[in-house]
GROMACS .gro file of C-alpha atoms in nm:
model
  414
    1UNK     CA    1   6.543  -2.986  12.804
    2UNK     CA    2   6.838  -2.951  13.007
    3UNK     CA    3   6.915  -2.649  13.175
    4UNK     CA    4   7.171  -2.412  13.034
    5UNK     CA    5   7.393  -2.308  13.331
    6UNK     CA    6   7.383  -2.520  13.638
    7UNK     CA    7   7.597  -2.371  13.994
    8UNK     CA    8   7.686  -2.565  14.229
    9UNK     CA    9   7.607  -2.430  14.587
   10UNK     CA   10   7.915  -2.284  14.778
   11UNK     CA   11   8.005  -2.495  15.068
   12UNK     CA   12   7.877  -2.325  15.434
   13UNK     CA   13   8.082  -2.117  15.583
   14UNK     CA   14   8.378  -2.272  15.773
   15UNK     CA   15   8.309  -2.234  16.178
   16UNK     CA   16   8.519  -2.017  16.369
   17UNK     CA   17   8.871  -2.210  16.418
   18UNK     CA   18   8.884  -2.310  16.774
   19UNK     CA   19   9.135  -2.121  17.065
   20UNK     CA   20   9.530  -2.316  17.025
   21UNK     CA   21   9.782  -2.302  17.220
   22UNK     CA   22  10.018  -2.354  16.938
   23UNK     CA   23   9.867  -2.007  16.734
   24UNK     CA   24   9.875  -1.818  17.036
   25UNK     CA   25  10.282  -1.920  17.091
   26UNK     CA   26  10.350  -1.903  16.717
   27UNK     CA   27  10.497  -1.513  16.749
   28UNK     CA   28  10.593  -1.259  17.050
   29UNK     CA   29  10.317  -1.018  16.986
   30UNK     CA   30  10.022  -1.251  17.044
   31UNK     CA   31  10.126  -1.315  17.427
   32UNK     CA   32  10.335  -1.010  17.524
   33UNK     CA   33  10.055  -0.725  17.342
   34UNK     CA   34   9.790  -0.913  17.525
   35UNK     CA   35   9.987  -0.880  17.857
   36UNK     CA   36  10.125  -0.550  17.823
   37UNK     CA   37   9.783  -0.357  17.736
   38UNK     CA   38   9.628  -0.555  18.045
   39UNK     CA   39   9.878  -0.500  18.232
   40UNK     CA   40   9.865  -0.119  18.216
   41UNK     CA   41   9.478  -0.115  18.215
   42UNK     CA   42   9.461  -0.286  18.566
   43UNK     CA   43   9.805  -0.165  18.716
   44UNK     CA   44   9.664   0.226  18.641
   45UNK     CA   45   9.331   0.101  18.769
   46UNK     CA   46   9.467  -0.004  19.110
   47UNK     CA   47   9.762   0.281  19.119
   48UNK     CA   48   9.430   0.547  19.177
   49UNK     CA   49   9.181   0.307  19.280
   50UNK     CA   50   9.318   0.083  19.516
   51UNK     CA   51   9.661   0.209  19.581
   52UNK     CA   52   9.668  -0.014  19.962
   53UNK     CA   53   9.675  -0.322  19.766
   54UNK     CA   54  10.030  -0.238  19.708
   55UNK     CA   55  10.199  -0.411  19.950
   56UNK     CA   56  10.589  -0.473  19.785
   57UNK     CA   57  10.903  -0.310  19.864
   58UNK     CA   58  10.870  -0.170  19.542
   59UNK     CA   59  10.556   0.049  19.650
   60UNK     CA   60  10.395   0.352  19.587
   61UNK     CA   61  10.477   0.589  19.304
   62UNK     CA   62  10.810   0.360  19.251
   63UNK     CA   63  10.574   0.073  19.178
   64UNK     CA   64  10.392   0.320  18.943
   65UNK     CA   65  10.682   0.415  18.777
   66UNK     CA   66  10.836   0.070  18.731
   67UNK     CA   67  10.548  -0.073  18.611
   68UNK     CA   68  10.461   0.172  18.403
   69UNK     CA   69  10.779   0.170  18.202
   70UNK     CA   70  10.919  -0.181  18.245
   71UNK     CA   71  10.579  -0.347  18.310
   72UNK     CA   72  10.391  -0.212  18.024
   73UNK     CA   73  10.600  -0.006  17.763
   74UNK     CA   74  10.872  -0.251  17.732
   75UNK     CA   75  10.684  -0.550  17.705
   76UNK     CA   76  10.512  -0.405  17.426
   77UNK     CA   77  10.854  -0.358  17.267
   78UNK     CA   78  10.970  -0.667  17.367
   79UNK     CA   79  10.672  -0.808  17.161
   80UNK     CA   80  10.743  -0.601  16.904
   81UNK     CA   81  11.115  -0.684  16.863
   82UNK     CA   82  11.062  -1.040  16.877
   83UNK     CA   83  10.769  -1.051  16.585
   84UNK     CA   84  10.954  -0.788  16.390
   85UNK     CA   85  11.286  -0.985  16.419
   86UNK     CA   86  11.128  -1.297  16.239
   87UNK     CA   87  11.076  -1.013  15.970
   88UNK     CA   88  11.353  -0.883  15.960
   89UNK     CA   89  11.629  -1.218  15.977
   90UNK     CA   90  11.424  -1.464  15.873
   91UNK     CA   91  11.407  -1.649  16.177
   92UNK     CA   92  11.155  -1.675  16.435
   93UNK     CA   93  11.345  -1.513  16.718
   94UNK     CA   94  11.131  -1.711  17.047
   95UNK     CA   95  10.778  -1.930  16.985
   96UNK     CA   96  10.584  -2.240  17.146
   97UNK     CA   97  10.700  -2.320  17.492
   98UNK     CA   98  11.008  -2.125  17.478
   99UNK     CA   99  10.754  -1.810  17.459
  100UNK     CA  100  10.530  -1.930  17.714
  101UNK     CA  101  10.804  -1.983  17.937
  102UNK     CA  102  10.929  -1.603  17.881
  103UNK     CA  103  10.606  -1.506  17.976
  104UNK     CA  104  10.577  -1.679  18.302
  105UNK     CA  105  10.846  -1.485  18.417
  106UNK     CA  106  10.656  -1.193  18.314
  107UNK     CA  107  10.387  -1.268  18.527
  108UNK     CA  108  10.618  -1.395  18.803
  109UNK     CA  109  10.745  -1.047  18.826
  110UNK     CA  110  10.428  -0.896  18.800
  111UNK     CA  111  10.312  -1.112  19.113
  112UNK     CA  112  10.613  -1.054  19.334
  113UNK     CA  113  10.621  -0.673  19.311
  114UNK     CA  114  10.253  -0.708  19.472
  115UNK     CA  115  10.363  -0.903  19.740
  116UNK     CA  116  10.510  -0.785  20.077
  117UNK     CA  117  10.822  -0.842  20.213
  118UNK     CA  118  11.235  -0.920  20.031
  119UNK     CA  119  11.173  -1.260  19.929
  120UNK     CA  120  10.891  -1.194  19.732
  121UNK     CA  121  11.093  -0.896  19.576
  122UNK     CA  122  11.413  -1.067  19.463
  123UNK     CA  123  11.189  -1.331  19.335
  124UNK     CA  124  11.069  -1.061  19.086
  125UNK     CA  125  11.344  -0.828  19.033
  126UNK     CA  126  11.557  -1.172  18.920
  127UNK     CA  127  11.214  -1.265  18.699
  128UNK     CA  128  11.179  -0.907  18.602
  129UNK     CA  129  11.581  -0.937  18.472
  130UNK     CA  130  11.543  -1.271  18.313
  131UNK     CA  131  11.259  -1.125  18.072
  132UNK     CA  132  11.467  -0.914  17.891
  133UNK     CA  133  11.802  -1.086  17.874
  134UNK     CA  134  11.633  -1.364  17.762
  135UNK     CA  135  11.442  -1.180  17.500
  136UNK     CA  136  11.741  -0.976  17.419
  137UNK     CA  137  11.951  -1.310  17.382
  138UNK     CA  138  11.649  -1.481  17.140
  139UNK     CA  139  11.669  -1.170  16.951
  140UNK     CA  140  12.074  -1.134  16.915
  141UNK     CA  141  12.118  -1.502  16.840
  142UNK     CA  142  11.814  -1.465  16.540
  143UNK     CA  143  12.048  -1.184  16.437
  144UNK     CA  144  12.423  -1.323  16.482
  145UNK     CA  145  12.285  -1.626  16.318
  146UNK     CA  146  12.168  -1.441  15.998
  147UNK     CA  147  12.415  -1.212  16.006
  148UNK     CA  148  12.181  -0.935  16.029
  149UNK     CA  149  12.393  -0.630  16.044
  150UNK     CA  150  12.166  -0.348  16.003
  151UNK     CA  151  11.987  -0.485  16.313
  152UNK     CA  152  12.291  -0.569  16.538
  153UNK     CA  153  12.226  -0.226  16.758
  154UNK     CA  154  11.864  -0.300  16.858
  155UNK     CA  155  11.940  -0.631  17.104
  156UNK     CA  156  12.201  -0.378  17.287
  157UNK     CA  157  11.880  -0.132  17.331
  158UNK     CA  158  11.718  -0.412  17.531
  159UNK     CA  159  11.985  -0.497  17.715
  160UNK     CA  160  11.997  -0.129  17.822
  161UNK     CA  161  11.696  -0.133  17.963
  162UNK     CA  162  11.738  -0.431  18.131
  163UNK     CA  163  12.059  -0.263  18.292
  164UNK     CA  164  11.853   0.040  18.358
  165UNK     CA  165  11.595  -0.154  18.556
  166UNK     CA  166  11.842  -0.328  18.762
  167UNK     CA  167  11.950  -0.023  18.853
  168UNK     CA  168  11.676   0.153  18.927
  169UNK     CA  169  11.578  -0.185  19.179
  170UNK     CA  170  11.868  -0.140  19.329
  171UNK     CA  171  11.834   0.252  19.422
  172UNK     CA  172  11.485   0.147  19.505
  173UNK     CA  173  11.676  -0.129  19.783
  174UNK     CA  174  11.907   0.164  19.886
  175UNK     CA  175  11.651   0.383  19.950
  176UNK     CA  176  11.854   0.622  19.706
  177UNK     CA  177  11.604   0.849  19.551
  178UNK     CA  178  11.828   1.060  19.350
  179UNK     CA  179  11.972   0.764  19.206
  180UNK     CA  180  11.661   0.633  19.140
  181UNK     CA  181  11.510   0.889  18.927
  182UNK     CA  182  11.835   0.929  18.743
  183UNK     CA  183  11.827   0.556  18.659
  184UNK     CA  184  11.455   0.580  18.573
  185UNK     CA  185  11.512   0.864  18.363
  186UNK     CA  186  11.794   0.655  18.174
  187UNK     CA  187  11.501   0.367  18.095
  188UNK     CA  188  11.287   0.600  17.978
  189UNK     CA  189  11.530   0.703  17.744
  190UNK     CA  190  11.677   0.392  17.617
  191UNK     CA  191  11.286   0.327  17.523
  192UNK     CA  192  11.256   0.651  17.353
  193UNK     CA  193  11.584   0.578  17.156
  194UNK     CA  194  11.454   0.226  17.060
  195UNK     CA  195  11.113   0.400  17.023
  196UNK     CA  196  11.249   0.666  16.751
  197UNK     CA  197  11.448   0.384  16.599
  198UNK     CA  198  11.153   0.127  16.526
  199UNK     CA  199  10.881   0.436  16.454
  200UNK     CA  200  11.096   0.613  16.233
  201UNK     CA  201  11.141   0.283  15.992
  202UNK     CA  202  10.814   0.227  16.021
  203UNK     CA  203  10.587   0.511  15.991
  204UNK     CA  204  10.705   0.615  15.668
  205UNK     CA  205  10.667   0.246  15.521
  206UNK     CA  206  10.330   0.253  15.623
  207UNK     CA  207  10.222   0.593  15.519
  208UNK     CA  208  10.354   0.559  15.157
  209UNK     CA  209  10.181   0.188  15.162
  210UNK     CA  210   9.815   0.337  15.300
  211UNK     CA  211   9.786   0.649  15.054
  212UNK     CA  212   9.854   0.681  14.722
  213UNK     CA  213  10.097   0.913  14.565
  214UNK     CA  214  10.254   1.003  14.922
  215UNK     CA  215  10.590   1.053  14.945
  216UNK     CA  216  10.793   1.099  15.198
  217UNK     CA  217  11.190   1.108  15.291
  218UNK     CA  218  11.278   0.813  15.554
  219UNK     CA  219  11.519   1.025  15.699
  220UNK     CA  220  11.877   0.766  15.716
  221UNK     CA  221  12.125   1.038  15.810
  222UNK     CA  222  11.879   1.231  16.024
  223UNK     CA  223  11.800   0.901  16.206
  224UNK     CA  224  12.166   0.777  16.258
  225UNK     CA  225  12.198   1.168  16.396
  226UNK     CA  226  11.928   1.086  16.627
  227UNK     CA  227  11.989   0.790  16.720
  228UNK     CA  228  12.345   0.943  16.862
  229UNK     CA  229  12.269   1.197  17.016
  230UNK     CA  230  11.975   1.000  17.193
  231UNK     CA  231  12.271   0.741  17.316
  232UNK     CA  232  12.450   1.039  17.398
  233UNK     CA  233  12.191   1.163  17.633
  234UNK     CA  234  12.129   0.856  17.823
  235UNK     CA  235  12.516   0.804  17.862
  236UNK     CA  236  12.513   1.179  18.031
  237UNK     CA  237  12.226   1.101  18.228
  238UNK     CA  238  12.397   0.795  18.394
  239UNK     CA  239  12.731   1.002  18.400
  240UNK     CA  240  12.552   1.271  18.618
  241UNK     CA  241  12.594   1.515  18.331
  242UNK     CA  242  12.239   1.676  18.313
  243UNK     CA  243  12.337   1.966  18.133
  244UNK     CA  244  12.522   1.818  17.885
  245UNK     CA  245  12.252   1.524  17.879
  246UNK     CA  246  11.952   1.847  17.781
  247UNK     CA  247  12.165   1.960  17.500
  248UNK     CA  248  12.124   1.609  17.375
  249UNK     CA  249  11.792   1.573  17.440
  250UNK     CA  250  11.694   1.865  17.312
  251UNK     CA  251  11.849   1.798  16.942
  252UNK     CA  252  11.689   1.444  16.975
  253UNK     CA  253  11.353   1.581  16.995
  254UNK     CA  254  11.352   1.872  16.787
  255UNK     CA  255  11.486   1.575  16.489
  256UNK     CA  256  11.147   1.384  16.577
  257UNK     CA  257  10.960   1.692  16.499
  258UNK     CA  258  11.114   1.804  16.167
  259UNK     CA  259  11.112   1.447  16.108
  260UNK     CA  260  10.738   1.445  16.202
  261UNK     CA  261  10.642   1.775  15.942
  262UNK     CA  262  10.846   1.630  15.640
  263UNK     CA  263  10.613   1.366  15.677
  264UNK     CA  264  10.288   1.555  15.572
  265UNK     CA  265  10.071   1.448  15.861
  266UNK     CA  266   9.819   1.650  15.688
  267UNK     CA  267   9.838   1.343  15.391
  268UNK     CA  268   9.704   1.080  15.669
  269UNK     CA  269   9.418   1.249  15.829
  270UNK     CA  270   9.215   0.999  15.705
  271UNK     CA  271   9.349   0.700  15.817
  272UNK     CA  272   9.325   0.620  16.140
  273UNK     CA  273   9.599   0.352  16.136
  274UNK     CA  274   9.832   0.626  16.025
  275UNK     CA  275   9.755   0.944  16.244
  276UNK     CA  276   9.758   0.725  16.563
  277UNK     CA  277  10.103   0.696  16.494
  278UNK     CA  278  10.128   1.019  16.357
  279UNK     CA  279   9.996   1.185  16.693
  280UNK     CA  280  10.190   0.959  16.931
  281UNK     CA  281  10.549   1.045  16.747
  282UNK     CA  282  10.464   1.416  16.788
  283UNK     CA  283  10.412   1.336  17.172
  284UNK     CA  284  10.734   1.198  17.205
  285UNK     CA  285  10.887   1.460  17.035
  286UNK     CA  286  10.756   1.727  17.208
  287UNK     CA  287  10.827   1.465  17.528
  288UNK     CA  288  11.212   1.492  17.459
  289UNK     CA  289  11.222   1.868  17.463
  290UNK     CA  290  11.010   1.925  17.769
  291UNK     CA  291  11.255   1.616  17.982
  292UNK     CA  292  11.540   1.882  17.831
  293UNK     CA  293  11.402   2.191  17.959
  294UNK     CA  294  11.397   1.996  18.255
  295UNK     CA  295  11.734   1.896  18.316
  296UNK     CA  296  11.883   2.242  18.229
  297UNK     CA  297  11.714   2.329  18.547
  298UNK     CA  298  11.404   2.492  18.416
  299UNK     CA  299  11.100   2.502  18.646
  300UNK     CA  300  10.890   2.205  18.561
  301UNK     CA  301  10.742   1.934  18.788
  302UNK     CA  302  10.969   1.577  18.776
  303UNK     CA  303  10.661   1.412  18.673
  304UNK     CA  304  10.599   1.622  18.299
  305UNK     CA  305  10.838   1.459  18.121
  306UNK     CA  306  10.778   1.090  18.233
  307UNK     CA  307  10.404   1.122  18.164
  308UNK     CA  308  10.441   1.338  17.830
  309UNK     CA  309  10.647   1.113  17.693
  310UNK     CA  310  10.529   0.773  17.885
  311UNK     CA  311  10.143   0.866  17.808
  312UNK     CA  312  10.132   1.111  17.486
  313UNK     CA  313  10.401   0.943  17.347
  314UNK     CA  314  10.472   0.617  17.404
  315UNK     CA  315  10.089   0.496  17.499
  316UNK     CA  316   9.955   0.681  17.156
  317UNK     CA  317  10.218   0.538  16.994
  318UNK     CA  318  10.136   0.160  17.141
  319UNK     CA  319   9.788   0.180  17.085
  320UNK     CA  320   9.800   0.163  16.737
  321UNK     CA  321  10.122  -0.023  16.654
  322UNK     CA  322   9.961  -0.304  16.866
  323UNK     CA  323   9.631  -0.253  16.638
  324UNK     CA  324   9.856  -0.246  16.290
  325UNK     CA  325  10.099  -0.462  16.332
  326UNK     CA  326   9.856  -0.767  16.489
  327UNK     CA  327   9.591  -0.708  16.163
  328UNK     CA  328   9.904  -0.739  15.976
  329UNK     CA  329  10.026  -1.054  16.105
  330UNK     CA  330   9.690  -1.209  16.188
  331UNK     CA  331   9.629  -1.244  15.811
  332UNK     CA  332   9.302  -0.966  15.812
  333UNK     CA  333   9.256  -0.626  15.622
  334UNK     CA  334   9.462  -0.329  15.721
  335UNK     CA  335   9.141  -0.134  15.805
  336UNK     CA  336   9.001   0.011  16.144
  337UNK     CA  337   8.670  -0.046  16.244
  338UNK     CA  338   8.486   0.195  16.512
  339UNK     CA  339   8.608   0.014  16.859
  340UNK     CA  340   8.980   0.067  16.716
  341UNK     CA  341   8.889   0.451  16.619
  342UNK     CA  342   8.719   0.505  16.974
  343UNK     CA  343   8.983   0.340  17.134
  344UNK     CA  344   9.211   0.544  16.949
  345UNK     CA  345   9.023   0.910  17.086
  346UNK     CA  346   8.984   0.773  17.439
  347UNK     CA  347   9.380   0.729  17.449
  348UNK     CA  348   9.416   1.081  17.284
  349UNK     CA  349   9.181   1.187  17.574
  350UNK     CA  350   9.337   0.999  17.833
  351UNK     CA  351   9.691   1.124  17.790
  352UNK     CA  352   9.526   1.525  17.769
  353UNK     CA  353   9.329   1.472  18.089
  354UNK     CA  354   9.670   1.296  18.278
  355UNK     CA  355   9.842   1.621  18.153
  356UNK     CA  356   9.600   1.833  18.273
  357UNK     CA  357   9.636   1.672  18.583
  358UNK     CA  358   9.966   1.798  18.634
  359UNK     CA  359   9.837   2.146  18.637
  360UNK     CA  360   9.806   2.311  19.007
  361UNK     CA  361   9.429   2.364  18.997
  362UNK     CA  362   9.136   2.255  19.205
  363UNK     CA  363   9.030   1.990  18.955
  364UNK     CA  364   9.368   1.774  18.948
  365UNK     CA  365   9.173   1.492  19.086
  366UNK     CA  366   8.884   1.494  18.878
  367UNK     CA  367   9.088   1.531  18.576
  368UNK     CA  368   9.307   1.232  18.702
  369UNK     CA  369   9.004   1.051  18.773
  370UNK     CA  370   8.882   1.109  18.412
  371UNK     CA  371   9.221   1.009  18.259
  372UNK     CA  372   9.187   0.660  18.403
  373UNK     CA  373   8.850   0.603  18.296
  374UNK     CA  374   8.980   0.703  17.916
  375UNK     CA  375   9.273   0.545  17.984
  376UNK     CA  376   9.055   0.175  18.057
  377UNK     CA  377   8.799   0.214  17.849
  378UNK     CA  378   9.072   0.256  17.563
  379UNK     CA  379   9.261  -0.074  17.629
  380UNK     CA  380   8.952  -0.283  17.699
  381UNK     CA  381   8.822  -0.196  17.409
  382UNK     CA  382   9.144  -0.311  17.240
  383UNK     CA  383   9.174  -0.618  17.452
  384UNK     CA  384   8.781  -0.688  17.369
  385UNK     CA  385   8.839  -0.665  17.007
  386UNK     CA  386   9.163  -0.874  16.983
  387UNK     CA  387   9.184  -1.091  17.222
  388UNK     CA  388   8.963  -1.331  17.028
  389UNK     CA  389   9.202  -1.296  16.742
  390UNK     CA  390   9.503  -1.328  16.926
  391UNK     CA  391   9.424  -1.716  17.067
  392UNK     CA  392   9.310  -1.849  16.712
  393UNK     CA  393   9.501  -1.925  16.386
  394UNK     CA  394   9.572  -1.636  16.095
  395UNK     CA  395   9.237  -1.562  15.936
  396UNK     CA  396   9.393  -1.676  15.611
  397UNK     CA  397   9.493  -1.981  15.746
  398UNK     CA  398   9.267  -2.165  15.576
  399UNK     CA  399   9.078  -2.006  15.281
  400UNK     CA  400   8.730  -2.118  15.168
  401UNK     CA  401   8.709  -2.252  14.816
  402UNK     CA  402   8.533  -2.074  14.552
  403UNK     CA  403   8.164  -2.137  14.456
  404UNK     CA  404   8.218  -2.346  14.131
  405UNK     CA  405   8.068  -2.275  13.828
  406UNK     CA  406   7.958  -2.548  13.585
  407UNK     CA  407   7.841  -2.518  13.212
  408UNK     CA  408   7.632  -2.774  13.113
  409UNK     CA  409   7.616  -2.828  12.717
  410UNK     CA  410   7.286  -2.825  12.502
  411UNK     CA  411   7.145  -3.121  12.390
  412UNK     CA  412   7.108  -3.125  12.049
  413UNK     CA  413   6.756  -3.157  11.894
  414UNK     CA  414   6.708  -3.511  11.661
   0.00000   0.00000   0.00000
């Protein structure tokens, strides 16, 4: 007697898809998140470690700084912009060797700010320039193209900050240190206005998508607000207005932090994804009113507003939009597993201990010793966990068939 129900055994398991060059130059964030987070693992790393192996004209803290902002934050954006563009127009802004080729000068200016003497310099500074303007251009032409509108503002933000960097090279050549900080101050800025602009769209999307039931406003006319006043404060700041560039500061971060309560962080407690992002918009918040306090002349140390909004704002922040936004785009599950969620802490951690470091006590070293070793652990872990992902096709690619299922008819009995 034949058997009732015969299935057919499910195929194995494809193997893991091979490394390509082509998935790993399909969109900006594979490259340029890669990069950036290694970048500002082993640039930290050698800052305190090895700080001799600094050998540029851009040395020392100014090294720090620059790479630190430029290096590392704005990459990161500049991957962002460029994978978020093909969202947002419809057109892949920069891919295949036109990317790669963006990210040799990346490394090229990487590389020359290592190396002594001018040569080596203007090699990277003109690299360093070339980065953005090109990825500024990519992005404005995927927008001009589709006449994007609502987008039009964001390749002028890049373009800011690649003025603001070739300022801030060029105080560094003039030995101008007033200048300099007031031009480095104006980066940090522009990427805290194109930081509020891209978080505030975001976070709310996300939230409302993760848990059910939540709503929350997106804040428009708060964010235009913001977004003025933010412009505002960076055109003070260059105009040698620092008063006038506080008051504008100030209202920029005290929006992010109404902004931040109307969105029930309480709701996302549960999702890590979420209160990664949660916790690094309150850090730049709070980053925005401490840089106010002070340029109205309060006393606070010139390095507490570059590292509370450069490491509890914009590194928190990072951390897990380069964890969402590549699950997202490589084709897998919006879900953390426990490297992301350590990761996640040791960042927390690492931007607490660099704080405490500012304090004038008798452990500033060890707690700046500590904050690196967070601050490593954090993006290897990250690096660990996606790199892998990052050189190989979308996970759903190429989907497995089904197991089939056959039903065999019964014989009838003569």
């Amino acid at each position: 007697m034949p058997p009732l129900l015969t299935i057919d055994e499910p195929a194995p398991a494809p193997a893991r898809p091979r490394p390509q060059w082509r998935a790993f130059t399909e969109m900006g964030f594979r490259p340029l998140y890669l990069a950036g987070c290694f970048w500002a693992l082993a640039s930290v790393w050698l800052w305190v470690h090895a700080p001799a192996r600094i050998t540029g004209v851009l040395g020392g803290m100014f090294w720090h700084a620059h790479e630190m902002l430029w290096g590392f934050v704005a990459t990161i954006a500049v991957g962002f912009l460029l994978t978020a563009g093909a969202n947002w127009t419809g057109k892949n802004p920069l891919r295949g060797n036109a990317l790669a080729g963006l990210c040799l000068l990346w490394i090229v200016a990487r590389a020359g700010y290592l190396m002594p003497g001018r040569p080596a310099f203007l090699i990277a500074a003109a690299a360093d320039l070339a980065f953005f303007l090109w990825g500024a251009a990519a992005l404005g032409r995927a927008v001009w193209v589709t006449r994007n509108g609502r987008n039009a503002g964001v390749p002028f933000l890049l373009l800011g900050l690649a003025a603001a960097n070739a300022m801030y090279l060029w105080a560094v050549v003039q030995g101008d240190y007033l200048a300099l900080m007031r031009y480095f101050n104006a980066g940090l800025l522009c990427m805290a206005v194109l930081t509020l602009l891209i978080a505030r769209r975001v976070l709310p999307f996300f939230a409302k998508r993760a848990v059910a039931g939540l709503d929350i406003p997106p804040h428009t006319r708060s964010g235009h607000w913001q977004l003025g006043l933010g412009l505002a404060a960076i055109a003070c700041l260059v105009a040698d207005a620092p008063r006038a560039a506080a008051l504008a500061l100030a209202a920029t971060g005290l929006i992010a932090l109404v902004q931040w309560i109307s969105w029930k962080p309480w709701a996302v407690r549960r999702v890590p994804l979420l209160w990664i992002l949660y916790a690094g918009y309150l850090g730049l918040g709070i980053g925005l009113l401490v840089g106010a306090a002070q340029l109205a002349g309060y006393v606070l140390r010139p390095a507490w507003p570059a590292h509370v909004i450069g490491v509890a704002g914009f590194s928190v922040l990072i951390l897990g939009m380069v964890t969402r936004t590549a699950l997202g785009h490589l084709g897998r599950p919006l879900q953390t597993d426990r490297s992301m969620v350590v990761s996640y802490a040791l960042m927390i951690l690492a931007a607490l201990l660099r704080l405490a470091a500012l304090l004038p006590t008798a452990a500033t070293i060890g707690f700046l010793h500590a904050s690196v070793t967070a601050w490593v652990l954090a993006l290897a872990l990250y690096l660990w966990r996606f790199f892998p992902m990052m050189i190989r096709p979308r996970a759903d690619a190429a989907k497995p068939a089904a197991p089939v299922m056959r039903v065999v008819p019964v014989a009838r009995r003569t």
